[in-house]
Amino acid sequence: MRRTRDARVAAKLAALLSAVLLLCPVWPASAAPSPGEGQQSTLGNDISWPQCDKPFPADQAFAIVGVNNGLANNTNPCLREQLEWAETSSGITPQPKVSLYVNTANPGSSGSWWPTSNEYPILSAVHNPYGSCEENDYGKACAYMYGYAKAYDDAYIRGITNPSDYFWWLDVETENSWSTTDKDANRTVLEGMTDFFHSIDVKGVGIYSTGLQWGRIVGTVSNSSNLYSLPSWLAGARSVTGAKANCSDPPLTDGGEVVLTQFVSRKFDYNHSCD
């Protein structure tokens, strides 16, 4: 009789414990970052060719779409679809609802194309602050023209409608081809891109990189460069907490400021607005 009564008490305690557990939410360890349960996300996402034919992030506050397919001279094959996704962003942060980013490089003689004059496109003269670009020249003059030409292509032949309506980020990473001996030429590629984008009155131009990669590719930028005051988008954080902390890191150029920081979660790139 006592055993039966003990069994009944144990059963009641087990039922009570189960009811309590049902009232307590259990979050998966891999859950996507959120600013708070029941609140609208203030995080953005960036996507490009690696997300082709895969699910896109959802409920993003802002979006940054890659124009290229990993190299400076090609096109993201699902650019149109990703731009349509980007337009679903809520736009509740100071960041533009939709921005673009482009791959950059300085391939020199190893590239599939390299400029031989100060014209781009053909018969369209470009003012080159570094002098005349000529055949077999891999210094600053032709590097500037290479950057100018790649930015022109990004704006006009990749499938972007109204390129001046966007903010454009220059993606600067060691994964792409850069001179290991001429940081000045690497810098002038980016200056050529920046000058072109400014010439068509885009919403703005910024630099995406990490401090380590930027130092290896470009190094210190003087205040005479058009890169000097560009805003920075810093990669490298591993969590939303780390991304927020990175807003206090030094910008990539002394005259700029950190406005975005990136971290990765569940195979998606997330971005925190520092504004």
mmCIF file of C-alpha atoms in Angstrom:
data_model
loop_
_atom_site.group_PDB
_atom_site.id
_atom_site.type_symbol
_atom_site.label_atom_id
_atom_site.label_comp_id
_atom_site.label_asym_id
_atom_site.label_seq_id
_atom_site.Cartn_x
_atom_site.Cartn_y
_atom_site.Cartn_z
ATOM 1 C CA MET A 1 0.000 0.000 0.000
ATOM 2 C CA ARG A 2 2.852 2.410 0.850
ATOM 3 C CA ARG A 3 4.615 1.585 -2.402
ATOM 4 C CA THR A 4 1.447 2.438 -4.336
ATOM 5 C CA ARG A 5 1.122 5.791 -2.537
ATOM 6 C CA ASP A 6 4.829 6.598 -3.207
ATOM 7 C CA ALA A 7 4.369 5.745 -6.858
ATOM 8 C CA ARG A 8 1.414 8.117 -7.107
ATOM 9 C CA VAL A 9 3.425 10.959 -5.504
ATOM 10 C CA ALA A 10 6.336 10.348 -7.889
ATOM 11 C CA ALA A 11 3.980 10.420 -10.869
ATOM 12 C CA LYS A 12 2.490 13.752 -9.749
ATOM 13 C CA LEU A 13 5.959 15.285 -9.324
ATOM 14 C CA ALA A 14 7.004 14.101 -12.775
ATOM 15 C CA ALA A 15 3.877 15.613 -14.322
ATOM 16 C CA LEU A 16 4.520 18.934 -12.548
ATOM 17 C CA LEU A 17 8.129 19.021 -13.749
ATOM 18 C CA SER A 18 7.034 18.359 -17.333
ATOM 19 C CA ALA A 19 4.558 21.227 -17.174
ATOM 20 C CA VAL A 20 7.264 23.606 -15.941
ATOM 21 C CA LEU A 21 9.632 22.592 -18.737
ATOM 22 C CA LEU A 22 6.962 23.233 -21.340
ATOM 23 C CA LEU A 23 6.736 26.828 -20.155
ATOM 24 C CA CYS A 24 10.497 27.411 -20.532
ATOM 25 C CA PRO A 25 11.684 28.159 -24.133
ATOM 26 C CA VAL A 26 14.691 26.164 -25.277
ATOM 27 C CA TRP A 27 16.762 27.856 -27.996
ATOM 28 C CA PRO A 28 18.963 25.791 -30.328
ATOM 29 C CA ALA A 29 22.663 26.518 -30.002
ATOM 30 C CA SER A 30 22.816 27.417 -33.705
ATOM 31 C CA ALA A 31 19.900 29.849 -33.656
ATOM 32 C CA ALA A 32 20.299 32.886 -35.891
ATOM 33 C CA PRO A 33 21.286 36.021 -33.986
ATOM 34 C CA SER A 34 18.470 38.329 -32.951
ATOM 35 C CA PRO A 35 18.398 41.679 -31.136
ATOM 36 C CA GLY A 36 15.709 40.296 -28.835
ATOM 37 C CA GLU A 37 12.724 37.990 -28.871
ATOM 38 C CA GLY A 38 9.659 39.698 -30.268
ATOM 39 C CA GLN A 39 11.666 42.595 -31.718
ATOM 40 C CA GLN A 40 12.342 43.367 -35.364
ATOM 41 C CA SER A 41 15.907 42.545 -36.399
ATOM 42 C CA THR A 42 18.332 45.431 -36.774
ATOM 43 C CA LEU A 43 20.962 43.195 -38.387
ATOM 44 C CA GLY A 44 21.699 43.155 -42.101
ATOM 45 C CA ASN A 45 22.932 40.376 -44.384
ATOM 46 C CA ASP A 46 25.295 40.268 -47.342
ATOM 47 C CA ILE A 47 25.015 37.578 -49.994
ATOM 48 C CA SER A 48 26.549 36.820 -53.379
ATOM 49 C CA TRP A 49 27.370 33.905 -55.685
ATOM 50 C CA PRO A 50 27.973 31.360 -52.836
ATOM 51 C CA GLN A 51 24.261 31.660 -51.989
ATOM 52 C CA CYS A 52 23.061 30.911 -55.530
ATOM 53 C CA ASP A 53 20.535 28.037 -55.504
ATOM 54 C CA LYS A 54 20.452 28.113 -51.701
ATOM 55 C CA PRO A 55 18.002 29.631 -49.199
ATOM 56 C CA PHE A 56 18.549 33.327 -48.537
ATOM 57 C CA PRO A 57 18.496 34.908 -45.068
ATOM 58 C CA ALA A 58 15.159 36.284 -43.861
ATOM 59 C CA ASP A 59 13.925 39.337 -41.973
ATOM 60 C CA GLN A 60 17.072 41.354 -42.665
ATOM 61 C CA ALA A 61 17.089 45.052 -41.817
ATOM 62 C CA PHE A 62 19.359 45.866 -44.768
ATOM 63 C CA ALA A 63 21.090 43.947 -47.536
ATOM 64 C CA ILE A 64 24.399 44.134 -49.386
ATOM 65 C CA VAL A 65 24.588 42.157 -52.637
ATOM 66 C CA GLY A 66 27.782 41.061 -54.389
ATOM 67 C CA VAL A 67 27.914 42.064 -58.045
ATOM 68 C CA ASN A 68 30.716 39.685 -59.072
ATOM 69 C CA ASN A 69 31.249 35.933 -59.146
ATOM 70 C CA GLY A 70 34.318 35.997 -56.917
ATOM 71 C CA LEU A 71 36.616 37.861 -59.326
ATOM 72 C CA ALA A 72 36.748 41.485 -60.411
ATOM 73 C CA ASN A 73 36.105 40.618 -64.070
ATOM 74 C CA ASN A 74 32.940 38.494 -63.893
ATOM 75 C CA THR A 75 29.273 38.615 -62.879
ATOM 76 C CA ASN A 76 27.281 37.048 -60.051
ATOM 77 C CA PRO A 77 25.018 34.575 -61.937
ATOM 78 C CA CYS A 78 22.041 35.133 -59.615
ATOM 79 C CA LEU A 79 22.438 38.875 -59.199
ATOM 80 C CA ARG A 80 18.901 39.700 -60.325
ATOM 81 C CA GLU A 81 17.307 37.214 -57.924
ATOM 82 C CA GLN A 82 19.410 38.463 -55.025
ATOM 83 C CA LEU A 83 18.558 42.089 -55.736
ATOM 84 C CA GLU A 84 14.875 41.158 -55.594
ATOM 85 C CA TRP A 85 15.498 39.519 -52.205
ATOM 86 C CA ALA A 86 17.366 42.608 -51.022
ATOM 87 C CA GLU A 87 14.366 44.818 -51.725
ATOM 88 C CA THR A 88 12.435 42.918 -49.018
ATOM 89 C CA SER A 89 14.713 44.424 -46.337
ATOM 90 C CA SER A 90 12.921 46.419 -43.663
ATOM 91 C CA GLY A 91 15.261 49.408 -43.920
ATOM 92 C CA ILE A 92 14.937 50.327 -40.241
ATOM 93 C CA THR A 93 18.625 51.222 -39.666
ATOM 94 C CA PRO A 94 20.685 54.197 -40.866
ATOM 95 C CA GLN A 95 22.245 51.911 -43.493
ATOM 96 C CA PRO A 96 20.862 51.980 -47.047
ATOM 97 C CA LYS A 97 18.136 49.394 -47.514
ATOM 98 C CA VAL A 98 20.110 47.883 -50.419
ATOM 99 C CA SER A 99 23.817 48.337 -51.155
ATOM 100 C CA LEU A 100 26.255 46.594 -53.498
ATOM 101 C CA TYR A 101 29.764 45.256 -53.135
ATOM 102 C CA VAL A 102 32.332 44.450 -55.822
ATOM 103 C CA ASN A 103 35.435 42.296 -55.914
ATOM 104 C CA THR A 104 38.714 44.143 -56.457
ATOM 105 C CA ALA A 105 42.166 43.044 -57.591
ATOM 106 C CA ASN A 106 45.440 44.047 -59.199
ATOM 107 C CA PRO A 107 46.303 41.053 -61.416
ATOM 108 C CA GLY A 108 48.909 42.822 -63.546
ATOM 109 C CA SER A 109 50.421 40.575 -66.214
ATOM 110 C CA SER A 110 48.572 37.505 -64.903
ATOM 111 C CA GLY A 111 45.135 38.951 -65.631
ATOM 112 C CA SER A 112 42.943 38.061 -68.612
ATOM 113 C CA TRP A 113 42.826 41.778 -69.493
ATOM 114 C CA TRP A 114 45.041 44.732 -68.700
ATOM 115 C CA PRO A 115 44.734 48.318 -69.988
ATOM 116 C CA THR A 116 47.153 49.785 -72.512
ATOM 117 C CA SER A 117 45.887 53.378 -72.694
ATOM 118 C CA ASN A 118 43.928 56.058 -70.853
ATOM 119 C CA GLU A 119 40.739 55.180 -72.731
ATOM 120 C CA TYR A 120 37.805 53.206 -71.342
ATOM 121 C CA PRO A 121 35.653 52.267 -73.035
ATOM 122 C CA ILE A 122 37.414 52.667 -76.384
ATOM 123 C CA LEU A 123 37.494 56.300 -77.591
ATOM 124 C CA SER A 124 36.419 57.560 -74.159
ATOM 125 C CA ALA A 125 39.356 59.420 -72.613
ATOM 126 C CA VAL A 126 39.835 59.157 -68.855
ATOM 127 C CA HIS A 127 41.699 61.744 -66.799
ATOM 128 C CA ASN A 128 44.499 59.761 -65.182
ATOM 129 C CA PRO A 129 46.219 61.465 -62.230
ATOM 130 C CA TYR A 130 49.161 59.075 -62.580
ATOM 131 C CA GLY A 131 50.033 59.871 -66.177
ATOM 132 C CA SER A 132 49.771 57.858 -69.359
ATOM 133 C CA CYS A 133 49.007 54.136 -69.270
ATOM 134 C CA GLU A 134 50.932 52.273 -71.944
ATOM 135 C CA GLU A 135 51.363 48.679 -73.051
ATOM 136 C CA ASN A 136 53.393 46.478 -70.665
ATOM 137 C CA ASP A 137 53.102 49.063 -67.885
ATOM 138 C CA TYR A 138 52.047 47.475 -64.596
ATOM 139 C CA GLY A 139 52.651 50.495 -62.418
ATOM 140 C CA LYS A 140 50.314 53.133 -61.030
ATOM 141 C CA ALA A 141 49.057 54.623 -64.304
ATOM 142 C CA CYS A 142 47.698 51.364 -65.722
ATOM 143 C CA ALA A 143 46.625 50.092 -62.295
ATOM 144 C CA TYR A 144 44.441 53.199 -62.001
ATOM 145 C CA MET A 145 42.911 52.468 -65.413
ATOM 146 C CA TYR A 146 42.309 48.846 -64.482
ATOM 147 C CA GLY A 147 40.338 49.906 -61.413
ATOM 148 C CA TYR A 148 38.421 52.533 -63.361
ATOM 149 C CA ALA A 149 37.517 49.981 -66.054
ATOM 150 C CA LYS A 150 36.374 47.299 -63.604
ATOM 151 C CA ALA A 151 34.148 49.807 -61.812
ATOM 152 C CA TYR A 152 32.695 50.880 -65.168
ATOM 153 C CA ASP A 153 31.916 47.242 -65.963
ATOM 154 C CA ASP A 154 30.350 46.701 -62.539
ATOM 155 C CA ALA A 155 28.057 49.653 -63.081
ATOM 156 C CA TYR A 156 27.106 49.100 -66.724
ATOM 157 C CA ILE A 157 27.552 45.513 -67.913
ATOM 158 C CA ARG A 158 26.727 43.318 -64.886
ATOM 159 C CA GLY A 159 22.992 43.954 -64.945
ATOM 160 C CA ILE A 160 22.656 46.812 -62.456
ATOM 161 C CA THR A 161 19.810 49.200 -63.230
ATOM 162 C CA ASN A 162 20.427 52.806 -62.184
ATOM 163 C CA PRO A 163 23.900 52.264 -60.618
ATOM 164 C CA SER A 164 23.924 55.784 -59.171
ATOM 165 C CA ASP A 165 21.054 54.785 -56.860
ATOM 166 C CA TYR A 166 23.341 52.575 -54.746
ATOM 167 C CA PHE A 167 26.105 52.746 -52.163
ATOM 168 C CA TRP A 168 29.067 50.684 -53.476
ATOM 169 C CA TRP A 169 31.521 48.785 -51.263
ATOM 170 C CA LEU A 170 34.998 47.776 -52.500
ATOM 171 C CA ASP A 171 35.775 44.250 -51.275
ATOM 172 C CA VAL A 172 39.532 44.102 -50.593
ATOM 173 C CA GLU A 173 40.766 40.616 -49.693
ATOM 174 C CA THR A 174 43.992 38.638 -50.047
ATOM 175 C CA GLU A 175 42.043 35.859 -51.809
ATOM 176 C CA ASN A 176 42.108 37.973 -54.971
ATOM 177 C CA SER A 177 45.205 38.795 -57.049
ATOM 178 C CA TRP A 178 47.367 41.639 -55.760
ATOM 179 C CA SER A 179 50.915 42.798 -56.282
ATOM 180 C CA THR A 180 53.118 41.601 -53.433
ATOM 181 C CA THR A 181 55.770 44.238 -54.196
ATOM 182 C CA ASP A 182 53.847 47.375 -55.195
ATOM 183 C CA LYS A 183 51.265 48.501 -52.635
ATOM 184 C CA ASP A 184 51.069 51.850 -54.421
ATOM 185 C CA ALA A 185 49.751 50.147 -57.543
ATOM 186 C CA ASN A 186 47.266 48.179 -55.432
ATOM 187 C CA ARG A 187 46.081 51.435 -53.897
ATOM 188 C CA THR A 188 45.664 53.155 -57.263
ATOM 189 C CA VAL A 189 43.400 50.345 -58.517
ATOM 190 C CA LEU A 190 41.014 51.236 -55.694
ATOM 191 C CA GLU A 191 41.433 54.943 -56.388
ATOM 192 C CA GLY A 192 40.467 54.374 -60.020
ATOM 193 C CA MET A 193 37.350 52.492 -58.937
ATOM 194 C CA THR A 194 36.451 55.202 -56.453
ATOM 195 C CA ASP A 195 36.909 57.975 -59.004
ATOM 196 C CA PHE A 196 34.661 56.198 -61.479
ATOM 197 C CA PHE A 197 31.880 55.621 -58.951
ATOM 198 C CA HIS A 198 32.090 59.239 -57.827
ATOM 199 C CA SER A 199 31.906 60.346 -61.467
ATOM 200 C CA ILE A 200 28.430 58.812 -61.804
ATOM 201 C CA ASP A 201 27.249 60.296 -58.494
ATOM 202 C CA VAL A 202 26.632 57.081 -56.585
ATOM 203 C CA LYS A 203 25.229 57.288 -53.055
ATOM 204 C CA GLY A 204 28.661 56.605 -51.645
ATOM 205 C CA VAL A 205 31.773 54.396 -51.742
ATOM 206 C CA GLY A 206 33.280 52.414 -48.864
ATOM 207 C CA ILE A 207 35.953 49.799 -48.151
ATOM 208 C CA TYR A 208 35.376 46.242 -46.878
ATOM 209 C CA SER A 209 38.335 44.366 -45.418
ATOM 210 C CA THR A 210 40.111 43.440 -42.198
ATOM 211 C CA GLY A 211 42.914 45.508 -40.755
ATOM 212 C CA LEU A 212 45.391 42.678 -41.419
ATOM 213 C CA GLN A 213 44.422 42.184 -45.057
ATOM 214 C CA TRP A 214 44.261 45.909 -45.739
ATOM 215 C CA GLY A 215 47.743 46.326 -44.298
ATOM 216 C CA ARG A 216 49.144 43.580 -46.512
ATOM 217 C CA ILE A 217 47.486 44.838 -49.704
ATOM 218 C CA VAL A 218 47.425 48.626 -49.400
ATOM 219 C CA GLY A 219 48.999 49.779 -46.152
ATOM 220 C CA THR A 220 48.828 53.357 -44.933
ATOM 221 C CA VAL A 221 46.848 55.781 -47.084
ATOM 222 C CA SER A 222 47.795 59.464 -47.128
ATOM 223 C CA ASN A 223 45.257 62.267 -46.921
ATOM 224 C CA SER A 224 45.915 63.083 -50.590
ATOM 225 C CA SER A 225 44.233 59.827 -51.652
ATOM 226 C CA ASN A 226 40.511 59.675 -52.455
ATOM 227 C CA LEU A 227 40.426 56.560 -50.225
ATOM 228 C CA TYR A 228 41.438 58.502 -47.129
ATOM 229 C CA SER A 229 37.972 59.495 -45.919
ATOM 230 C CA LEU A 230 35.999 56.460 -47.128
ATOM 231 C CA PRO A 231 33.951 54.601 -44.487
ATOM 232 C CA SER A 232 35.066 51.143 -43.331
ATOM 233 C CA TRP A 233 33.141 47.878 -43.173
ATOM 234 C CA LEU A 234 35.158 45.531 -40.954
ATOM 235 C CA ALA A 235 35.054 41.741 -41.209
ATOM 236 C CA GLY A 236 36.358 39.195 -38.712
ATOM 237 C CA ALA A 237 33.944 39.045 -35.764
ATOM 238 C CA ARG A 238 32.519 35.686 -34.650
ATOM 239 C CA SER A 239 29.370 36.876 -32.897
ATOM 240 C CA VAL A 240 27.030 39.816 -32.704
ATOM 241 C CA THR A 241 28.776 40.846 -29.471
ATOM 242 C CA GLY A 242 32.138 40.825 -31.228
ATOM 243 C CA ALA A 243 30.726 42.746 -34.169
ATOM 244 C CA LYS A 244 29.404 45.463 -31.867
ATOM 245 C CA ALA A 245 32.783 45.671 -30.120
ATOM 246 C CA ASN A 246 34.563 46.016 -33.482
ATOM 247 C CA CYS A 247 32.767 49.300 -34.085
ATOM 248 C CA SER A 248 35.447 50.744 -31.785
ATOM 249 C CA ASP A 249 38.329 49.343 -33.882
ATOM 250 C CA PRO A 250 40.461 51.689 -36.010
ATOM 251 C CA PRO A 251 39.073 52.368 -39.500
ATOM 252 C CA LEU A 252 40.973 51.070 -42.525
ATOM 253 C CA THR A 253 42.061 54.613 -43.392
ATOM 254 C CA ASP A 254 42.876 57.324 -40.872
ATOM 255 C CA GLY A 255 40.315 59.732 -42.290
ATOM 256 C CA GLY A 256 37.436 57.270 -42.358
ATOM 257 C CA GLU A 257 35.171 55.744 -39.734
ATOM 258 C CA VAL A 258 33.832 52.262 -39.039
ATOM 259 C CA VAL A 259 30.150 52.173 -39.998
ATOM 260 C CA LEU A 260 29.563 48.420 -40.438
ATOM 261 C CA THR A 261 30.947 45.252 -38.864
ATOM 262 C CA GLN A 262 30.404 41.678 -40.010
ATOM 263 C CA PHE A 263 30.134 38.295 -38.317
ATOM 264 C CA VAL A 264 29.150 34.807 -39.500
ATOM 265 C CA SER A 265 26.415 32.615 -38.028
ATOM 266 C CA ARG A 266 24.735 29.486 -39.444
ATOM 267 C CA LYS A 267 26.687 29.959 -42.708
ATOM 268 C CA PHE A 268 25.204 33.436 -43.260
ATOM 269 C CA ASP A 269 27.046 36.754 -43.141
ATOM 270 C CA TYR A 270 25.402 39.172 -40.703
ATOM 271 C CA ASN A 271 26.192 42.868 -40.369
ATOM 272 C CA HIS A 272 25.829 45.290 -37.487
ATOM 273 C CA SER A 273 25.320 48.992 -38.155
ATOM 274 C CA CYS A 274 27.622 51.066 -35.937
ATOM 275 C CA ASP A 275 25.521 54.220 -36.403
#
